[in-house]
Short mmCIF file of C-alpha atoms in Angstrom, two decimals:
data_model
loop_
_atom_site.label_atom_id
_atom_site.label_comp_id
_atom_site.label_asym_id
_atom_site.label_seq_id
_atom_site.Cartn_x
_atom_site.Cartn_y
_atom_site.Cartn_z
CA MET A 632 0.00 0.00 0.00
CA THR A 633 1.48 3.31 -1.05
CA GLU A 634 -0.99 5.86 0.28
CA VAL A 635 0.45 8.37 2.73
CA ARG A 636 -1.81 10.87 4.49
CA VAL A 637 0.26 14.07 4.56
CA GLY A 638 -2.09 16.69 5.99
CA LEU A 639 -5.56 17.96 6.77
CA ILE A 640 -7.10 21.36 5.98
CA GLU A 641 -10.24 22.25 7.96
CA PHE A 642 -12.53 25.04 6.77
CA GLY A 643 -14.21 27.40 9.20
CA LYS A 644 -11.17 27.62 11.49
CA ALA A 645 -9.17 30.24 9.59
CA LEU A 646 -8.98 33.88 10.63
CA ASN A 647 -10.64 34.82 7.31
CA ASP A 648 -13.29 32.75 5.55
CA SER A 649 -12.01 33.68 2.09
CA VAL A 650 -9.85 36.00 -0.01
CA THR A 651 -10.54 37.38 -3.47
CA LEU A 652 -8.04 36.99 -6.28
CA PRO A 653 -8.43 39.34 -9.27
CA GLY A 654 -9.89 37.50 -12.24
CA LEU A 655 -10.53 34.34 -10.26
CA GLY A 656 -12.91 35.29 -7.46
CA GLU A 657 -13.05 34.01 -3.89
CA LEU A 658 -10.87 31.24 -2.54
CA PRO A 659 -12.06 29.59 0.70
CA GLY A 660 -9.80 29.76 3.73
CA GLY A 661 -8.90 26.87 5.99
CA GLN A 662 -6.45 26.00 8.74
CA VAL A 663 -3.88 23.23 8.41
CA SER A 664 -4.94 21.05 11.33
CA ALA A 665 -2.49 18.17 10.84
CA GLY A 666 0.73 17.58 8.95
CA ARG A 667 1.49 19.94 6.09
CA ALA A 668 -0.44 21.23 3.10
CA VAL A 669 1.75 20.80 0.02
CA ARG A 670 0.76 22.44 -3.26
CA GLY A 671 -0.17 19.81 -5.85
CA ALA A 672 -1.12 17.12 -3.31
CA ARG A 673 -4.13 14.94 -4.00
CA ALA A 674 -7.09 15.52 -1.72
CA ARG A 675 -10.38 14.03 -0.56
CA LEU A 676 -13.30 16.25 0.37
CA ARG A 677 -14.83 15.22 3.70
CA ARG A 678 -18.11 16.56 5.07
CA GLY A 679 -18.95 15.17 8.47
CA ASP A 680 -18.45 11.41 8.30
CA HIS A 681 -18.82 11.25 4.50
CA VAL A 682 -16.12 11.39 1.83
CA LEU A 683 -17.77 13.36 -1.01
CA ALA A 684 -14.99 13.46 -3.61
CA ASP A 685 -11.58 11.98 -4.31
CA ASN A 686 -8.62 12.74 -6.59
CA LEU A 687 -8.96 16.49 -6.15
CA ARG A 688 -5.71 18.43 -6.48
CA LEU A 689 -4.40 21.30 -4.36
CA GLY A 690 -3.84 23.41 -7.47
CA ILE A 691 -3.56 26.91 -5.99
CA MET A 692 -2.55 27.81 -2.45
CA VAL A 693 -2.05 31.34 -1.16
CA ARG A 694 -1.81 33.02 2.22
CA LYS A 695 -1.92 36.55 3.51
CA LYS A 696 1.40 38.31 3.87
CA PHE A 697 2.66 39.07 7.37
CA PHE A 698 2.63 42.85 7.13
CA SER A 699 -0.22 43.59 4.72
CA SER A 700 -3.58 42.37 3.50
CA ASP A 701 -2.05 41.24 0.18
CA VAL A 702 -1.73 37.57 -0.63
CA GLU A 703 1.23 35.51 -1.83
CA ALA A 704 1.52 32.07 -3.38
CA VAL A 705 3.00 29.37 -1.12
CA THR A 706 4.23 25.87 -1.88
CA ASP A 707 3.49 24.38 1.55
CA ALA A 708 2.20 25.36 4.98
CA GLY A 709 2.55 23.69 8.38
CA PHE A 710 -0.16 23.02 10.94
CA LEU A 711 -1.97 25.91 12.63
CA LYS A 712 -1.38 28.03 9.50
CA ASP A 713 -4.19 29.60 7.43
CA VAL A 714 -4.26 28.99 3.68
CA PHE A 715 -6.66 29.75 0.83
CA VAL A 716 -6.97 27.05 -1.81
CA ALA A 717 -8.47 26.08 -5.18
CA VAL A 718 -9.21 22.40 -5.84
CA GLY A 719 -11.89 22.50 -8.52
CA ARG A 720 -14.91 22.70 -6.15
CA ARG A 721 -17.06 25.73 -5.36
CA ASP A 722 -18.97 24.14 -2.48
CA LEU A 723 -16.30 24.10 0.24
CA ALA A 724 -18.01 25.27 3.44
CA LYS A 725 -17.40 25.60 7.17
CA GLY A 726 -17.02 22.18 8.71
CA ASP A 727 -15.62 20.62 5.51
CA SER A 728 -12.07 19.33 5.36
CA LEU A 729 -9.55 18.29 2.73
CA GLU A 730 -7.65 15.10 3.54
CA LEU A 731 -4.34 15.45 1.69
CA TYR A 732 -2.48 12.38 0.53
CA THR A 733 0.01 10.93 -1.94
CA ASP A 734 -0.21 7.59 -3.74
CA ASP A 735 2.40 6.47 -6.26
CA THR A 736 0.49 3.39 -7.44
CA VAL A 737 -3.28 3.91 -7.37
CA GLY A 738 -4.38 6.80 -9.58
CA PRO A 739 -7.73 8.14 -10.81
CA ASP A 740 -9.77 6.29 -13.45
CA THR A 741 -8.90 7.75 -16.87
CA SER A 742 -10.55 5.05 -19.00
CA ARG A 743 -13.50 7.10 -20.31
CA GLN A 744 -12.93 10.32 -22.26
CA ASP A 745 -15.44 13.16 -21.96
CA GLY A 746 -13.84 15.81 -24.15
CA VAL A 747 -10.70 16.83 -26.02
CA GLY A 748 -9.36 20.34 -26.48
CA ALA A 749 -6.31 21.83 -28.20
CA VAL A 750 -3.99 24.19 -26.31
CA LEU A 751 -3.76 27.35 -28.43
CA ALA A 752 -1.73 29.69 -26.20
CA PRO A 753 -0.34 28.87 -22.72
CA GLY A 754 0.22 31.44 -19.98
CA PHE A 755 1.47 31.77 -16.41
CA ASP A 756 0.68 33.97 -13.42
CA GLN A 757 2.67 34.23 -10.18
CA LEU A 758 -0.42 33.80 -7.99
CA THR A 759 -2.61 31.40 -9.95
CA GLY A 760 -0.03 29.41 -11.91
CA PHE A 761 -0.55 27.95 -15.39
CA HIS A 762 -3.49 28.70 -17.66
CA ALA A 763 -4.15 28.19 -21.36
CA SER A 764 -6.43 29.28 -24.16
CA VAL A 765 -8.12 26.07 -25.30
CA GLY A 766 -10.38 25.26 -28.23
CA VAL A 767 -12.59 22.20 -27.68
CA ARG A 768 -12.56 19.78 -30.64
CA GLU A 769 -15.02 17.18 -29.33
CA GLY A 770 -17.10 16.57 -26.25
CA VAL A 771 -16.98 19.22 -23.53
CA LEU A 772 -14.65 20.62 -20.86
CA ARG A 773 -16.26 21.24 -17.46
CA PHE A 774 -15.26 23.17 -14.36
CA GLY A 775 -13.71 20.74 -11.88
CA ALA A 776 -13.21 18.03 -14.50
CA LEU A 777 -10.37 15.54 -14.24
CA VAL A 778 -8.04 16.27 -17.17
CA SER A 779 -4.69 15.17 -18.54
CA LEU A 780 -2.20 17.07 -20.66
CA VAL A 781 -1.20 14.99 -23.70
CA ARG A 782 1.90 15.71 -25.78
CA GLY A 783 2.89 13.61 -28.77
CA GLY A 784 0.15 11.11 -27.98
CA ARG A 785 1.43 10.47 -24.43
CA PRO A 786 0.34 11.93 -21.06
CA ALA A 787 2.59 14.73 -19.81
CA GLY A 788 2.46 14.67 -16.03
CA GLU A 789 -0.24 13.40 -13.68
CA PRO A 790 -4.02 13.95 -14.12
CA MET A 791 -5.25 17.22 -12.61
CA ARG A 792 -8.40 19.32 -12.16
CA VAL A 793 -9.85 22.24 -14.10
CA LEU A 794 -9.62 24.96 -11.42
CA GLY A 795 -11.35 27.64 -13.50
CA LEU A 796 -13.04 28.01 -16.86
CA PHE A 797 -13.55 31.45 -18.46
CA GLY A 798 -15.06 32.90 -21.61
CA PRO A 799 -15.28 36.48 -22.90
CA ALA A 800 -18.19 37.21 -20.53
CA GLY A 801 -16.66 35.66 -17.42
CA PRO A 802 -16.64 32.31 -15.59
CA LEU A 803 -18.15 29.26 -17.29
CA GLU A 804 -19.42 25.93 -16.02
CA GLU A 805 -18.53 24.15 -19.26
CA LEU A 806 -16.85 24.86 -22.59
CA PRO A 807 -18.31 23.16 -25.71
CA PRO A 808 -16.81 23.13 -29.23
CA GLY A 809 -16.73 26.61 -30.74
CA PRO A 810 -14.94 29.78 -29.61
CA PRO A 811 -11.94 29.07 -27.35
CA GLY A 812 -11.94 29.68 -23.62
CA THR A 813 -9.35 29.98 -20.88
CA VAL A 814 -8.68 26.95 -18.69
CA LEU A 815 -7.01 27.53 -15.31
CA LEU A 816 -4.74 24.67 -14.21
CA GLY A 817 -2.76 26.36 -11.44
CA PHE A 818 0.40 24.86 -10.00
CA GLN A 819 -0.70 21.22 -10.27
CA CYS A 820 0.89 21.09 -13.74
CA GLU A 821 4.03 18.99 -13.52
CA VAL A 822 4.76 19.82 -17.17
CA PRO A 823 4.04 23.40 -18.39
CA PRO A 824 1.51 23.35 -21.26
CA LEU A 825 2.65 24.19 -24.78
CA ALA A 826 0.76 25.28 -27.89
CA GLY A 827 -0.30 22.13 -29.75
CA ASP A 828 -0.77 20.00 -26.63
CA ALA A 829 -4.10 18.26 -26.15
CA LEU A 830 -6.17 18.60 -22.99
CA VAL A 831 -8.25 15.46 -22.46
CA ALA A 832 -11.14 15.40 -19.97
CA PHE A 833 -12.41 12.18 -18.38
CA GLN A 834 -15.83 11.04 -17.21
CA GLU A 835 -16.37 10.25 -13.55
CA PRO A 836 -19.34 8.31 -12.16
CA ALA A 837 -22.05 10.40 -10.52
CA HIS A 838 -22.36 9.84 -6.77
CA ASP A 839 -23.59 11.56 -3.65
CA PHE A 840 -20.61 10.34 -1.65
CA LEU A 841 -17.85 7.75 -1.88
CA GLU A 842 -17.80 6.29 1.62
CA ARG A 843 -19.02 6.86 5.13
CA ARG A 844 -16.38 6.86 7.87
CA GLU A 845 -17.37 5.06 11.07
CA GLY A 846 -14.42 6.66 12.87
CA SER A 847 -10.84 5.97 13.93
CA VAL A 848 -9.41 4.42 17.08
CA VAL A 849 -5.89 4.21 18.53
CA VAL A 850 -4.38 0.78 19.23
CA HIS A 851 -3.04 0.39 22.79
CA GLY A 852 -2.33 -3.33 22.82
CA VAL A 853 -2.29 -6.31 20.45
CA THR A 854 -2.88 -10.00 21.11
CA ASP A 855 -1.80 -12.35 18.29
CA LEU A 856 -4.25 -15.26 18.05
CA GLY A 857 -1.79 -17.35 16.05
CA ASN A 858 -4.19 -17.95 13.16
CA GLY A 859 -3.34 -14.89 11.07
CA SER A 860 -5.59 -12.59 13.05
CA VAL A 861 -5.26 -10.35 16.11
CA VAL A 862 -7.40 -8.80 18.79
CA ALA A 863 -6.53 -5.17 19.52
CA ALA A 864 -7.39 -3.14 22.59
CA VAL A 865 -8.36 0.30 21.25
CA GLU A 866 -9.50 3.70 22.46
CA VAL A 867 -11.46 6.46 20.75
CA PRO A 868 -9.35 9.68 20.77
CA GLU A 869 -10.61 12.38 23.11
CA GLY A 870 -13.06 14.75 21.46
CA ARG A 871 -13.90 12.34 18.63
CA GLY A 872 -16.55 9.72 18.02
CA ALA A 873 -16.51 6.23 16.55
CA ALA A 874 -19.21 3.61 16.00
CA PHE A 875 -17.57 0.46 14.63
CA THR A 876 -19.79 -2.33 13.29
CA THR A 877 -18.93 -6.01 12.91
CA GLY A 878 -18.33 -6.80 9.23
CA SER A 879 -17.42 -3.24 8.19
CA PRO A 880 -14.27 -2.70 6.10
CA ALA A 881 -11.27 -1.17 7.85
CA ARG A 882 -7.82 0.27 7.17
CA VAL A 883 -4.73 0.34 9.35
CA LEU A 884 -2.77 3.60 9.36
CA ARG A 885 0.70 3.91 10.87
CA PRO A 886 1.72 7.40 12.07
CA ILE A 887 5.13 8.63 10.91
CA GLY A 888 7.03 11.91 11.08
CA THR A 889 7.18 14.50 13.83
CA THR A 890 4.63 16.54 15.71
CA PHE A 891 5.02 19.41 13.24
CA ASN A 892 4.89 17.14 10.19
CA GLU A 893 2.34 14.49 11.14
CA ARG A 894 1.82 11.86 8.43
CA SER A 895 0.46 8.34 8.36
CA THR A 896 0.90 5.45 5.93
CA VAL A 897 -1.93 3.08 5.05
CA VAL A 898 -0.24 -0.27 5.76
CA SER A 899 -3.35 -2.47 5.34
CA ALA A 900 -6.65 -1.93 3.53
CA ASP A 901 -9.83 -3.83 2.70
CA LEU A 902 -9.75 -5.63 6.05
CA ARG A 903 -12.95 -6.70 7.79
CA ILE A 904 -13.86 -6.15 11.41
CA LEU A 905 -14.24 -9.74 12.60
CA SER A 906 -15.36 -9.08 16.16
CA LEU A 907 -16.05 -6.38 18.71
CA ALA A 908 -16.15 -6.69 22.47
CA ARG A 909 -16.84 -4.33 25.36
CA ASP A 910 -15.79 -5.33 28.89
CA GLY A 911 -15.17 -8.85 27.60
CA VAL A 912 -18.67 -9.22 26.17
CA ALA A 913 -19.13 -9.60 22.40
CA VAL A 914 -21.15 -6.78 20.78
CA ARG A 915 -22.18 -5.97 17.22
CA THR A 916 -21.44 -2.25 17.44
CA SER A 917 -19.17 -0.09 19.58
CA ALA A 918 -21.46 2.97 19.48
CA GLY A 919 -21.08 5.08 22.61
CA THR A 920 -18.04 3.13 23.84
CA ARG A 921 -14.68 4.79 24.38
CA VAL A 922 -12.57 1.66 25.09
CA PHE A 923 -13.21 -1.73 23.45
CA THR A 924 -11.48 -4.53 21.52
CA VAL A 925 -11.42 -5.19 17.75
CA GLY A 926 -10.66 -8.42 15.90
CA LEU A 927 -8.91 -8.12 12.52
CA ALA A 928 -7.54 -10.65 10.00
CA THR A 929 -4.01 -9.24 9.96
CA ARG A 930 -0.82 -9.68 11.95
CA ASP A 931 0.70 -6.35 10.88
CA LEU A 932 -0.69 -4.28 13.73
CA ARG A 933 1.29 -2.31 16.29
CA GLU A 934 0.69 -0.16 19.32
CA ASN A 935 -0.23 3.44 18.35
CA ASP A 936 -1.52 2.38 14.91
CA LEU A 937 -4.91 3.78 13.89
CA ILE A 938 -7.80 1.58 12.77
CA GLU A 939 -10.17 3.44 10.43
CA ALA A 940 -13.55 1.81 9.75
CA TYR A 941 -15.68 2.82 6.78
CA VAL A 942 -18.63 1.77 4.63
CA PRO A 943 -18.39 2.20 0.83
CA ALA A 944 -21.26 4.10 -0.74
CA ALA A 945 -22.36 1.10 -2.79
CA VAL A 946 -23.29 -0.84 0.33
CA ALA A 947 -23.97 1.99 2.78
CA PRO A 948 -27.47 1.50 4.27
CA LEU A 949 -29.73 4.41 5.08
CA ALA A 950 -29.17 5.44 8.65
CA PRO A 951 -32.23 4.94 10.88
CA LEU A 952 -33.83 8.01 12.40
CA ALA A 953 -32.30 8.64 15.80
CA PRO A 954 -34.27 10.06 18.73
CA LEU A 955 -33.80 13.73 19.36
CA ALA A 956 -30.92 14.40 21.72
CA PRO A 957 -30.30 17.51 23.80
CA PRO A 958 -28.08 20.02 22.01
CA PRO A 959 -24.38 19.63 22.85
CA ALA A 960 -22.81 22.09 25.23
CA PRO A 961 -21.15 24.96 23.37
CA ALA A 962 -17.39 24.63 23.01
CA PRO A 963 -15.39 27.09 25.12
CA ALA A 964 -14.23 30.18 23.25
CA ALA A 965 -10.61 30.12 22.11
CA VAL A 966 -8.23 32.18 24.26
CA ASP A 967 -6.52 34.97 22.30
CA VAL A 968 -2.89 34.88 23.44
CA ASN A 969 -2.42 38.49 22.30
CA THR A 970 -5.19 39.95 24.49
CA ALA A 971 -5.97 37.40 27.24
CA SER A 972 -5.46 38.18 30.91
CA GLY A 973 -3.17 36.14 33.15
CA PRO A 974 -5.98 33.92 34.54
CA GLU A 975 -7.26 33.31 31.00
CA LEU A 976 -3.80 32.22 29.84
CA ALA A 977 -3.51 30.00 32.91
CA SER A 978 -6.64 28.12 31.76
CA LEU A 979 -4.74 26.81 28.71
CA PRO A 980 -3.18 23.33 28.95
CA GLY A 981 0.52 23.37 29.85
CA LEU A 982 0.66 27.01 31.02
CA SER A 983 2.14 27.01 34.50
CA PRO A 984 2.31 30.26 36.51
CA SER A 985 5.92 30.81 35.40
CA ARG A 986 4.98 30.34 31.74
CA VAL A 987 2.05 32.75 32.11
CA THR A 988 4.44 35.33 33.55
CA THR A 989 6.86 34.77 30.66
CA ALA A 990 4.04 35.10 28.12
CA LEU A 991 2.84 38.40 29.59
CA GLU A 992 6.38 39.82 29.70
CA LEU A 993 7.13 38.80 26.10
CA ARG A 994 3.80 40.15 24.88
CA GLN A 995 4.45 43.47 26.58
CA ARG A 996 7.97 43.68 25.14
CA GLN A 997 7.33 42.62 21.52
CA GLY A 998 3.69 43.60 21.08
CA GLY A 999 2.24 40.11 20.58
CA PHE A 1000 2.73 36.82 18.77
CA PRO A 1001 2.18 36.12 15.04
CA ASP A 1002 0.54 32.72 15.64
CA VAL A 1003 -0.09 30.07 18.28
CA GLU A 1004 2.93 28.01 17.29
CA ALA A 1005 5.26 31.00 17.76
CA PHE A 1006 3.60 31.72 21.13
CA GLY A 1007 4.23 28.14 22.31
CA ILE A 1008 7.87 28.12 21.19
CA ALA A 1009 8.53 31.53 22.78
CA ILE A 1010 7.35 30.45 26.25
CA GLY A 1011 9.15 27.10 26.13
CA LEU A 1012 6.35 24.63 25.37
CA GLN A 1013 7.33 21.25 23.95
CA PRO A 1014 5.88 20.17 20.55
CA HIS A 1015 3.31 17.83 22.12
CA GLU A 1016 2.22 20.65 24.45
CA ILE A 1017 1.73 23.03 21.51
CA VAL A 1018 -0.49 20.43 19.82
CA ARG A 1019 -2.76 20.49 22.91
CA LEU A 1020 -3.46 24.19 22.21
CA ARG A 1021 -5.33 23.33 19.00
CA GLY A 1022 -8.83 24.69 19.20
CA ARG A 1023 -8.12 26.16 22.64
CA ALA A 1024 -5.97 29.15 21.65
CA THR A 1025 -5.75 31.66 18.84
CA ALA A 1026 -3.53 34.63 18.01
CA GLY A 1027 -5.49 37.66 16.86
CA ARG A 1028 -4.26 40.70 15.01
CA VAL A 1029 -1.52 42.69 16.70
CA ALA A 1030 -0.18 46.19 16.01
CA LEU A 1031 3.58 46.63 15.99
CA ARG A 1032 4.55 49.80 17.89
CA GLU A 1033 7.37 50.70 15.58
CA THR A 1034 5.34 50.82 12.36
CA GLY A 1035 1.70 50.58 13.23
CA VAL A 1036 1.38 47.89 10.56
CA ARG A 1037 -1.15 45.18 11.37
CA GLN A 1038 0.05 41.60 11.43
CA LEU A 1039 -2.20 38.64 10.69
CA ASP A 1040 -2.18 35.22 12.29
CA ILE A 1041 -1.60 33.04 9.25
#
């Protein structure tokens, strides 16, 4: 298995919901919540517990500059950073996330052509990357379509997404044969387009979603049964939910990298959950249970691995109507490290009285902190302690005394 999960972008957590790029429109803003966001990475669109789309590409990625409201193109961004992206979807909303990954073996299905266009004149922009004037010869080109650049009858680079489609009157949803239009490809192009290249679009099956995730659990202990299978003692991570079901497919993910570059490799896939038990008693589902055991037909399972259970869309049953539950308690407001009082800072995990004193002195001396990561490093927090600040702390705008220029938490 070659898939490596390299990062996660969550929308609705950034300081700004969107930015506007001239000629392109609004790009949604998200925060890198795990690993790193690398321009050109493949991505899955997740909404709640459903995976809505796969084989998206992180084609454009910009961020706001430190000392102005202007934006700049970036090639990668670490966790707790805000980025604004284009992936070929206009429906990214608060609560959605992009699961970023690489896979050197399994690629998108390019067996069914939907349209073919000829590149007439290529172009490049520092912010939005590659674009080209294209005349469609047959079929149709659509916004968000999976396309491949073909040169001399052979693909040039990996398949990518149409990030924008424009005619003389403005944005288009599709481009049929006739007058040429401009196709925006961004920075996902591994090979710059040339006049005379072909741009081939591919059909993708219509679907409401690809799979439903039942959740992920962390392995704390493994018992080898000696028959090619294991029983794992697992725990649902704090703040998350999981409802495993006997017979559901599962994957095993193995975390790699460091705290600031969290990644995980899919080491086993298409497994089946053979058994579930709670307090030593066999159960069909783990719903509502934080600690339980899982039986899997694999021996390649280690402590700290993640087991991810899912149901493919083709076999996903309609969920039964659940009884109304009381609304959840509102999450506590994030503490702004640039304005919070001493007692408010002391409420954050890992902030001892001495660290609170250090934070207040540094804030008074330098005027504030550019982001939460810089705040944690400045007061001596360890990487795992900085991770615990996620969702609990934020770094708002600060004014530098020397210049009066406003600095953004990005």
